[in-house]
mmCIF file of C-alpha atoms and ligand atoms in Angstrom:
data_model
loop_
_atom_site.group_PDB
_atom_site.id
_atom_site.type_symbol
_atom_site.label_atom_id
_atom_site.label_comp_id
_atom_site.label_asym_id
_atom_site.label_seq_id
_atom_site.Cartn_x
_atom_site.Cartn_y
_atom_site.Cartn_z
ATOM 1 C CA MET A 68 33.486 0.103 22.070
ATOM 2 C CA LEU A 69 31.288 0.539 18.994
ATOM 3 C CA TYR A 70 27.838 -1.053 18.810
ATOM 4 C CA LEU A 71 26.008 -1.204 15.476
ATOM 5 C CA VAL A 72 22.422 -1.227 16.699
ATOM 6 C CA ALA A 73 19.534 -2.458 14.533
ATOM 7 C CA THR A 74 16.287 -0.502 14.904
ATOM 8 C CA PRO A 75 12.721 -1.347 13.747
ATOM 9 C CA ILE A 76 11.710 -1.211 10.064
ATOM 10 C CA GLY A 77 8.238 0.011 11.014
ATOM 11 C CA ASN A 78 6.935 -1.548 14.200
ATOM 12 C CA LEU A 79 8.517 -0.029 17.309
ATOM 13 C CA GLY A 80 7.755 -3.207 19.236
ATOM 14 C CA ASP A 81 10.625 -4.832 17.330
ATOM 15 C CA LEU A 82 13.240 -2.774 19.161
ATOM 16 C CA SER A 83 15.075 -5.239 21.390
ATOM 17 C CA GLN A 84 15.684 -4.799 25.090
ATOM 18 C CA ARG A 85 19.412 -4.963 24.409
ATOM 19 C CA ALA A 86 19.115 -2.236 21.763
ATOM 20 C CA ILE A 87 17.347 0.039 24.269
ATOM 21 C CA GLU A 88 19.983 -0.612 26.947
ATOM 22 C CA THR A 89 22.833 -0.057 24.486
ATOM 23 C CA LEU A 90 21.366 3.289 23.370
ATOM 24 C CA ARG A 91 20.808 4.306 26.991
ATOM 25 C CA ASN A 92 24.408 3.493 27.962
ATOM 26 C CA ALA A 93 26.132 5.004 24.896
ATOM 27 C CA ASP A 94 28.301 8.105 25.383
ATOM 28 C CA VAL A 95 27.348 9.163 21.844
ATOM 29 C CA ILE A 96 24.703 7.939 19.404
ATOM 30 C CA ALA A 97 25.757 8.246 15.766
ATOM 31 C CA SER A 98 22.677 8.417 13.556
ATOM 32 C CA GLU A 99 21.787 8.851 9.919
ATOM 33 C CA ASP A 100 19.169 11.491 10.667
ATOM 34 C CA THR A 101 19.544 13.041 14.126
ATOM 35 C CA ARG A 102 16.005 14.473 14.070
ATOM 36 C CA TYR A 103 14.432 11.135 13.151
ATOM 37 C CA THR A 104 16.469 9.224 15.749
ATOM 38 C CA GLY A 105 15.722 12.018 18.223
ATOM 39 C CA ILE A 106 12.025 11.130 17.994
ATOM 40 C CA LEU A 107 12.787 7.463 18.738
ATOM 41 C CA LEU A 108 15.035 8.400 21.681
ATOM 42 C CA LYS A 109 12.424 10.742 23.089
ATOM 43 C CA ARG A 110 9.807 7.984 23.002
ATOM 44 C CA LEU A 111 12.221 5.756 24.912
ATOM 45 C CA GLY A 112 13.017 8.517 27.392
ATOM 46 C CA ILE A 113 16.705 8.421 26.400
ATOM 47 C CA GLU A 114 18.775 11.614 26.330
ATOM 48 C CA ARG A 115 22.213 11.087 24.809
ATOM 49 C CA PRO A 116 24.373 13.329 22.603
ATOM 50 C CA GLN A 117 23.985 12.581 18.905
ATOM 51 C CA LEU A 118 26.472 12.769 16.058
ATOM 52 C CA SER A 119 25.403 12.938 12.422
ATOM 53 C CA PHE A 120 26.578 9.950 10.354
ATOM 54 C CA HIS A 121 25.144 9.621 6.849
ATOM 55 C CA GLU A 122 26.282 8.624 3.369
ATOM 56 C CA HIS A 123 27.474 12.156 2.518
ATOM 57 C CA ASN A 124 29.740 12.591 5.579
ATOM 58 C CA GLU A 125 30.465 8.913 6.258
ATOM 59 C CA ARG A 126 34.283 9.079 5.879
ATOM 60 C CA HIS A 127 34.707 12.260 7.877
ATOM 61 C CA ALA A 128 32.240 11.207 10.606
ATOM 62 C CA ALA A 129 33.913 7.772 10.792
ATOM 63 C CA GLU A 130 37.165 9.512 11.800
ATOM 64 C CA ARG A 131 35.353 11.412 14.567
ATOM 65 C CA ILE A 132 33.932 8.137 15.834
ATOM 66 C CA VAL A 133 37.352 6.438 15.616
ATOM 67 C CA ALA A 134 38.760 9.276 17.755
ATOM 68 C CA LEU A 135 35.996 8.782 20.353
ATOM 69 C CA LEU A 136 36.589 5.031 20.412
ATOM 70 C CA ARG A 137 40.326 5.586 20.907
ATOM 71 C CA GLU A 138 39.455 7.677 23.984
ATOM 72 C CA GLY A 139 37.572 4.659 25.319
ATOM 73 C CA ARG A 140 34.076 6.059 24.691
ATOM 74 C CA THR A 141 31.046 3.916 23.896
ATOM 75 C CA VAL A 142 29.416 4.773 20.573
ATOM 76 C CA ALA A 143 26.135 3.347 19.238
ATOM 77 C CA LEU A 144 25.516 3.577 15.487
ATOM 78 C CA VAL A 145 21.928 3.456 14.216
ATOM 79 C CA SER A 146 20.405 4.037 10.797
ATOM 80 C CA ASP A 147 16.895 5.355 10.148
ATOM 81 C CA ALA A 148 15.522 1.827 10.007
ATOM 82 C CA GLY A 149 16.795 -1.720 10.163
ATOM 83 C CA THR A 150 20.387 -2.861 10.267
ATOM 84 C CA PRO A 151 23.252 -0.360 9.858
ATOM 85 C CA GLY A 152 25.531 -1.302 6.957
ATOM 86 C CA ILE A 153 22.703 -2.913 4.958
ATOM 87 C CA SER A 154 21.985 -0.368 2.179
ATOM 88 C CA ASP A 155 22.803 2.167 4.908
ATOM 89 C CA PRO A 156 26.039 3.676 6.253
ATOM 90 C CA GLY A 157 28.205 1.432 8.420
ATOM 91 C CA PHE A 158 30.682 -0.375 6.167
ATOM 92 C CA VAL A 159 33.320 2.393 6.189
ATOM 93 C CA LEU A 160 33.275 2.548 9.986
ATOM 94 C CA VAL A 161 33.575 -1.227 10.336
ATOM 95 C CA ARG A 162 36.623 -1.177 8.012
ATOM 96 C CA ARG A 163 38.214 1.644 10.027
ATOM 97 C CA CYS A 164 37.654 -0.218 13.317
ATOM 98 C CA ILE A 165 39.334 -3.306 11.851
ATOM 99 C CA GLU A 166 42.284 -1.215 10.591
ATOM 100 C CA GLU A 167 42.672 0.525 13.956
ATOM 101 C CA GLY A 168 42.164 -2.629 16.026
ATOM 102 C CA LEU A 169 39.180 -1.036 17.789
ATOM 103 C CA PRO A 170 36.536 -3.306 19.336
ATOM 104 C CA PHE A 171 33.068 -3.378 17.760
ATOM 105 C CA THR A 172 30.012 -5.583 17.713
ATOM 106 C CA MET A 173 26.336 -5.535 16.736
ATOM 107 C CA VAL A 174 23.040 -5.532 18.508
ATOM 108 C CA PRO A 175 21.214 -7.492 15.820
ATOM 109 C CA GLY A 176 17.596 -6.956 14.840
ATOM 110 C CA PRO A 177 15.300 -6.334 11.879
ATOM 111 C CA SER A 178 16.391 -6.073 8.278
ATOM 112 C CA ALA A 179 13.775 -5.778 5.555
ATOM 113 C CA PHE A 180 15.438 -8.168 3.113
ATOM 114 C CA VAL A 181 15.467 -11.111 5.549
ATOM 115 C CA MET A 182 11.768 -10.753 6.307
ATOM 116 C CA ALA A 183 10.895 -10.311 2.604
ATOM 117 C CA LEU A 184 12.901 -13.390 1.620
ATOM 118 C CA VAL A 185 11.280 -15.610 4.239
ATOM 119 C CA LEU A 186 7.749 -14.372 3.436
ATOM 120 C CA SER A 187 8.279 -14.624 -0.350
ATOM 121 C CA GLY A 188 7.943 -18.403 -0.346
ATOM 122 C CA LEU A 189 10.935 -18.574 -2.704
ATOM 123 C CA PRO A 190 13.961 -20.722 -1.781
ATOM 124 C CA ALA A 191 15.638 -19.081 1.213
ATOM 125 C CA HIS A 192 18.544 -21.498 1.684
ATOM 126 C CA SER A 193 20.647 -19.659 -0.871
ATOM 127 C CA PHE A 194 20.164 -16.069 -1.964
ATOM 128 C CA THR A 195 21.874 -12.950 -3.320
ATOM 129 C CA PHE A 196 21.055 -9.559 -1.826
ATOM 130 C CA ARG A 197 21.835 -6.755 -4.292
ATOM 131 C CA GLY A 198 20.479 -3.648 -2.518
ATOM 132 C CA PHE A 199 19.160 -0.796 -4.693
ATOM 133 C CA PRO A 200 19.364 -1.139 -8.506
ATOM 134 C CA PRO A 201 20.546 1.932 -10.462
ATOM 135 C CA ARG A 202 17.882 4.508 -11.317
ATOM 136 C CA LYS A 203 18.336 4.547 -15.097
ATOM 137 C CA SER A 204 16.946 1.705 -17.168
ATOM 138 C CA ALA A 205 20.063 0.817 -19.206
ATOM 139 C CA ALA A 206 22.301 0.715 -16.106
ATOM 140 C CA ARG A 207 19.607 -1.210 -14.225
ATOM 141 C CA GLN A 208 19.385 -3.860 -16.948
ATOM 142 C CA ARG A 209 23.172 -4.315 -16.836
ATOM 143 C CA PHE A 210 22.984 -4.559 -13.030
ATOM 144 C CA PHE A 211 20.254 -7.218 -13.251
ATOM 145 C CA ALA A 212 22.122 -9.118 -15.983
ATOM 146 C CA VAL A 213 25.028 -9.894 -13.597
ATOM 147 C CA ASP A 214 22.789 -12.513 -11.926
ATOM 148 C CA ARG A 215 20.871 -13.747 -14.973
ATOM 149 C CA ASP A 216 22.212 -17.308 -14.690
ATOM 150 C CA SER A 217 22.515 -17.417 -10.913
ATOM 151 C CA PRO A 218 20.524 -20.227 -9.243
ATOM 152 C CA HIS A 219 20.166 -18.137 -6.045
ATOM 153 C CA THR A 220 17.026 -16.228 -5.081
ATOM 154 C CA LEU A 221 17.621 -12.532 -5.838
ATOM 155 C CA ILE A 222 16.640 -9.690 -3.504
ATOM 156 C CA PHE A 223 16.489 -5.967 -4.294
ATOM 157 C CA TYR A 224 15.455 -2.828 -2.451
ATOM 158 C CA GLU A 225 13.472 -0.316 -4.499
ATOM 159 C CA SER A 226 11.611 2.941 -4.198
ATOM 160 C CA PRO A 227 7.846 2.648 -4.859
ATOM 161 C CA PHE A 228 8.272 5.331 -7.548
ATOM 162 C CA ARG A 229 10.646 3.147 -9.583
ATOM 163 C CA LEU A 230 9.043 -0.211 -8.818
ATOM 164 C CA ALA A 231 7.075 -0.536 -12.078
ATOM 165 C CA ALA A 232 10.094 0.401 -14.213
ATOM 166 C CA SER A 233 12.331 -2.000 -12.276
ATOM 167 C CA LEU A 234 9.861 -4.869 -12.729
ATOM 168 C CA GLU A 235 9.742 -4.099 -16.444
ATOM 169 C CA ASP A 236 13.536 -4.315 -16.664
ATOM 170 C CA ALA A 237 13.663 -7.448 -14.485
ATOM 171 C CA LEU A 238 11.160 -9.097 -16.826
ATOM 172 C CA ALA A 239 13.263 -8.110 -19.850
ATOM 173 C CA VAL A 240 16.463 -9.507 -18.307
ATOM 174 C CA TYR A 241 15.288 -12.592 -16.373
ATOM 175 C CA GLY A 242 12.144 -13.616 -18.279
ATOM 176 C CA ASP A 243 8.856 -14.340 -16.548
ATOM 177 C CA ARG A 244 10.088 -15.883 -13.274
ATOM 178 C CA PRO A 245 8.264 -16.398 -9.964
ATOM 179 C CA ALA A 246 8.720 -13.382 -7.710
ATOM 180 C CA ALA A 247 7.292 -11.546 -4.703
ATOM 181 C CA LEU A 248 6.825 -7.948 -3.633
ATOM 182 C CA ALA A 249 6.930 -7.308 0.118
ATOM 183 C CA PHE A 250 5.296 -3.997 1.030
ATOM 184 C CA GLU A 251 5.321 -2.077 4.313
ATOM 185 C CA LEU A 252 6.770 -4.909 6.381
ATOM 186 C CA THR A 253 5.858 -4.909 10.089
ATOM 187 C CA LYS A 254 3.515 -1.924 9.488
ATOM 188 C CA LYS A 255 -0.277 -1.648 9.452
ATOM 189 C CA PHE A 256 -0.583 -2.162 5.681
ATOM 190 C CA GLU A 257 1.969 -4.962 5.383
ATOM 191 C CA ARG A 258 1.277 -7.189 2.381
ATOM 192 C CA VAL A 259 3.193 -9.637 0.219
ATOM 193 C CA GLU A 260 2.200 -10.150 -3.412
ATOM 194 C CA ARG A 261 3.390 -13.342 -5.073
ATOM 195 C CA GLY A 262 3.231 -14.356 -8.735
ATOM 196 C CA THR A 263 5.256 -14.216 -11.910
ATOM 197 C CA LEU A 264 7.032 -10.983 -12.789
ATOM 198 C CA SER A 265 4.489 -10.236 -15.532
ATOM 199 C CA ALA A 266 1.518 -10.897 -13.206
ATOM 200 C CA LEU A 267 2.997 -8.665 -10.509
ATOM 201 C CA ARG A 268 3.630 -5.902 -13.034
ATOM 202 C CA ALA A 269 0.036 -6.188 -14.310
ATOM 203 C CA ARG A 270 -1.325 -6.017 -10.730
ATOM 204 C CA LEU A 271 0.758 -2.923 -10.131
ATOM 205 C CA GLU A 272 -0.935 -1.199 -13.060
ATOM 206 C CA GLN A 273 -4.293 -1.708 -11.321
ATOM 207 C CA ARG A 274 -3.016 -0.834 -7.863
ATOM 208 C CA PRO A 275 0.001 1.504 -7.953
ATOM 209 C CA ALA A 276 2.671 0.874 -5.301
ATOM 210 C CA LYS A 277 2.669 2.796 -2.057
ATOM 211 C CA GLY A 278 5.154 2.634 0.784
ATOM 212 C CA GLU A 279 8.374 0.728 1.190
ATOM 213 C CA VAL A 280 8.986 -2.393 -0.849
ATOM 214 C CA VAL A 281 11.419 -5.269 -1.329
ATOM 215 C CA ILE A 282 11.565 -7.232 -4.610
ATOM 216 C CA VAL A 283 12.353 -10.959 -4.403
ATOM 217 C CA ILE A 284 12.922 -12.894 -7.639
ATOM 218 C CA ALA A 285 13.490 -16.625 -8.128
ATOM 219 C CA GLY A 286 16.931 -17.730 -9.281
ATOM 220 C CA ALA A 287 17.443 -19.281 -12.701
ATOM 221 C CA GLN A 288 15.701 -22.657 -13.055
ATOM 222 C CA THR A 289 13.611 -22.316 -9.879
ATOM 223 C CA GLN A 290 10.253 -24.014 -10.389
ATOM 224 C CA ALA A 291 7.092 -22.032 -9.626
ATOM 225 C CA PRO A 292 5.771 -23.093 -6.179
HETATM 226 N N1 LIG B 561 19.019 -0.841 6.677
HETATM 227 C C1 LIG B 561 17.709 -1.229 6.201
HETATM 228 C C2 LIG B 561 17.518 -2.718 6.426
HETATM 229 O O1 LIG B 561 18.268 -3.323 7.205
HETATM 230 O O2 LIG B 561 16.587 -3.290 5.848
HETATM 231 C C3 LIG B 561 17.496 -0.816 4.768
HETATM 232 C C4 LIG B 561 17.579 0.652 4.525
HETATM 233 S S1 LIG B 561 17.355 1.121 2.858
HETATM 234 C C5 LIG B 561 17.885 2.784 2.883
HETATM 235 C C6 LIG B 561 15.615 1.334 2.724
HETATM 236 C C7 LIG B 561 14.954 0.275 1.840
HETATM 237 O O3 LIG B 561 14.760 -0.918 2.597
HETATM 238 C C8 LIG B 561 13.578 0.670 1.350
HETATM 239 O O4 LIG B 561 13.643 1.431 0.151
HETATM 240 C C9 LIG B 561 12.916 -0.686 1.105
HETATM 241 O O5 LIG B 561 13.331 -1.247 -0.125
HETATM 242 C C10 LIG B 561 13.522 -1.500 2.264
HETATM 243 N N2 LIG B 561 12.651 -1.424 3.452
HETATM 244 C C11 LIG B 561 12.943 -0.833 4.631
HETATM 245 N N3 LIG B 561 11.900 -0.960 5.494
HETATM 246 C C12 LIG B 561 10.943 -1.643 4.836
HETATM 247 C C13 LIG B 561 9.635 -2.094 5.182
HETATM 248 N N4 LIG B 561 9.103 -1.844 6.369
HETATM 249 N N5 LIG B 561 8.924 -2.790 4.252
HETATM 250 C C14 LIG B 561 9.442 -3.054 3.035
HETATM 251 N N6 LIG B 561 10.681 -2.650 2.655
HETATM 252 C C15 LIG B 561 11.423 -1.954 3.541
#
């Protein structure tokens, strides 16, 4: 049986009891970064064999996991933070399990985009999660333009180093819409900035971004709150 296990996005207290038990009972823990997950396991007093599973070996490692599952082993898949398969490896393995008729489920838990959406104050009943935009401006603008007329709240992951450039491109493509930036969720310096895209960009010039961040942007025709 395969368990996709969500882990905290910052605050270790968010690790569920079921996640801990699943990790403890797994024959093998497949992780994005075995050293990083090793630290988490050590803190929990769990000693299980690990298998490396990251975006660069995802297809090959998925076959190793499929072989283990066929032998009847229990495998837990974790990413560095949050929910596996959400801007993290997991999708390929889920597809392979479906193809092979192998049983799998999730131990659900934190995901940064859900928390950012709810805290943004923007409509949360209907939204589009797009993950990371491309790194280059022209490609990013084309990526943003796909949802220009969408009425759904838009959510993006971004590196703090590209945040200012991404906001600039979002402003160029969407116009000056209401938006929110959710920084360092569940951590000591958690903060959510709300305002129009131009106001958020101006604030960023005064206080450059640090730490992890999620961008939430109102859909087309959403009124400012
Ligand atoms: N699988 C994760 C999830 O379920 O949220 C996402 C992993 S993705 C590689 C990492 C990105 O998620 C970061 O660049 C950031 O955009 C977002 N993120 C993760 N943790 C965060 C946090 N504590 N605060 C704000 N954003 C976070």
